[in-house]
């Protein structure tokens, strides 16, 4: 085989490999923006590829646990391996924040979370679950909508209004009667940017509320949240806020600002 022909074949192989990676990334981004999952047909429509091509890509990603089936025949969502990679990426901030999270959870006797931005969603990278009968057990590694969660809104406030519109569009999904529309959310962003503090009053799940504080670090923006049944949240909101401010001060001493 001539040197020129061998080089051409290598270039074609490299180009094909890059295309496969790009397509796989497109599939994962689409699933990231639809945490409840999508069918193969819906994924294909979103990424503009043939269903058979998407099926091959999804099968390869599923074998690596990067995506997982929701139920047989019900579509796919992002898998646990992605959450593990995110967790490993943020190991330093987790080790820095862990003691502060544990102390705040013990002080309040409520569940607390540490989150970061993951694509167009919020991802919980660490949590401490309260040891009491009525509590909120927050899923680790699960992508959550930024517009309807306290930590998501705190993180969303680091973006400009134009960037928020690019991420959410004009009509973010209404999850409960309390979920904000885009105009109301943008107005709320002004207050959050000034205070660094956000509230989710049953905007994601009826009966569950949360408050969160933004923590800029040298590893990027993170958010700590207290998540509780709404019945307790309404009585203790000021107490939660004071605890979050103390937690931020504790973490900032070690994590610095980015």
PDB file of C-alpha atoms in Angstrom, residues 19 22-31 34 38-58:
ATOM      1  CA  UNK A  19     -18.352  11.840  13.558  1.00  0.00           C
ATOM      2  CA  UNK A  22     -20.091  13.941  17.795  1.00  0.00           C
ATOM      3  CA  UNK A  23     -23.305  12.016  17.161  1.00  0.00           C
ATOM      4  CA  UNK A  24     -23.084  10.228  20.513  1.00  0.00           C
ATOM      5  CA  UNK A  25     -22.581  13.583  22.241  1.00  0.00           C
ATOM      6  CA  UNK A  26     -25.630  14.984  20.440  1.00  0.00           C
ATOM      7  CA  UNK A  27     -27.742  12.079  21.680  1.00  0.00           C
ATOM      8  CA  UNK A  28     -26.535  12.574  25.260  1.00  0.00           C
ATOM      9  CA  UNK A  29     -27.178  16.328  25.142  1.00  0.00           C
ATOM     10  CA  UNK A  30     -30.739  15.717  23.976  1.00  0.00           C
ATOM     11  CA  UNK A  31     -31.313  13.206  26.776  1.00  0.00           C
ATOM     12  CA  UNK A  34     -35.159  15.620  28.728  1.00  0.00           C
ATOM     13  CA  UNK A  38     -37.190   9.939  25.183  1.00  0.00           C
ATOM     14  CA  UNK A  39     -38.085   7.199  22.738  1.00  0.00           C
ATOM     15  CA  UNK A  40     -35.636   6.283  19.985  1.00  0.00           C
ATOM     16  CA  UNK A  41     -37.902   7.972  17.454  1.00  0.00           C
ATOM     17  CA  UNK A  42     -38.030  11.183  19.480  1.00  0.00           C
ATOM     18  CA  UNK A  43     -34.243  11.193  19.903  1.00  0.00           C
ATOM     19  CA  UNK A  44     -33.804  10.678  16.160  1.00  0.00           C
ATOM     20  CA  UNK A  45     -36.087  13.618  15.428  1.00  0.00           C
ATOM     21  CA  UNK A  46     -34.254  15.864  17.893  1.00  0.00           C
ATOM     22  CA  UNK A  47     -30.750  15.105  16.549  1.00  0.00           C
ATOM     23  CA  UNK A  48     -31.747  14.811  12.896  1.00  0.00           C
ATOM     24  CA  UNK A  49     -30.482  11.274  12.343  1.00  0.00           C
ATOM     25  CA  UNK A  50     -32.077   8.075  11.078  1.00  0.00           C
ATOM     26  CA  UNK A  51     -33.733   5.974  13.771  1.00  0.00           C
ATOM     27  CA  UNK A  52     -31.493   3.002  12.912  1.00  0.00           C
ATOM     28  CA  UNK A  53     -28.380   5.163  13.416  1.00  0.00           C
ATOM     29  CA  UNK A  54     -29.682   6.421  16.757  1.00  0.00           C
ATOM     30  CA  UNK A  55     -30.463   2.850  17.809  1.00  0.00           C
ATOM     31  CA  UNK A  56     -26.847   1.791  17.159  1.00  0.00           C
ATOM     32  CA  UNK A  57     -25.497   4.792  19.074  1.00  0.00           C
ATOM     33  CA  UNK A  58     -27.864   4.253  22.002  1.00  0.00           C
TER      34      UNK A  58
END
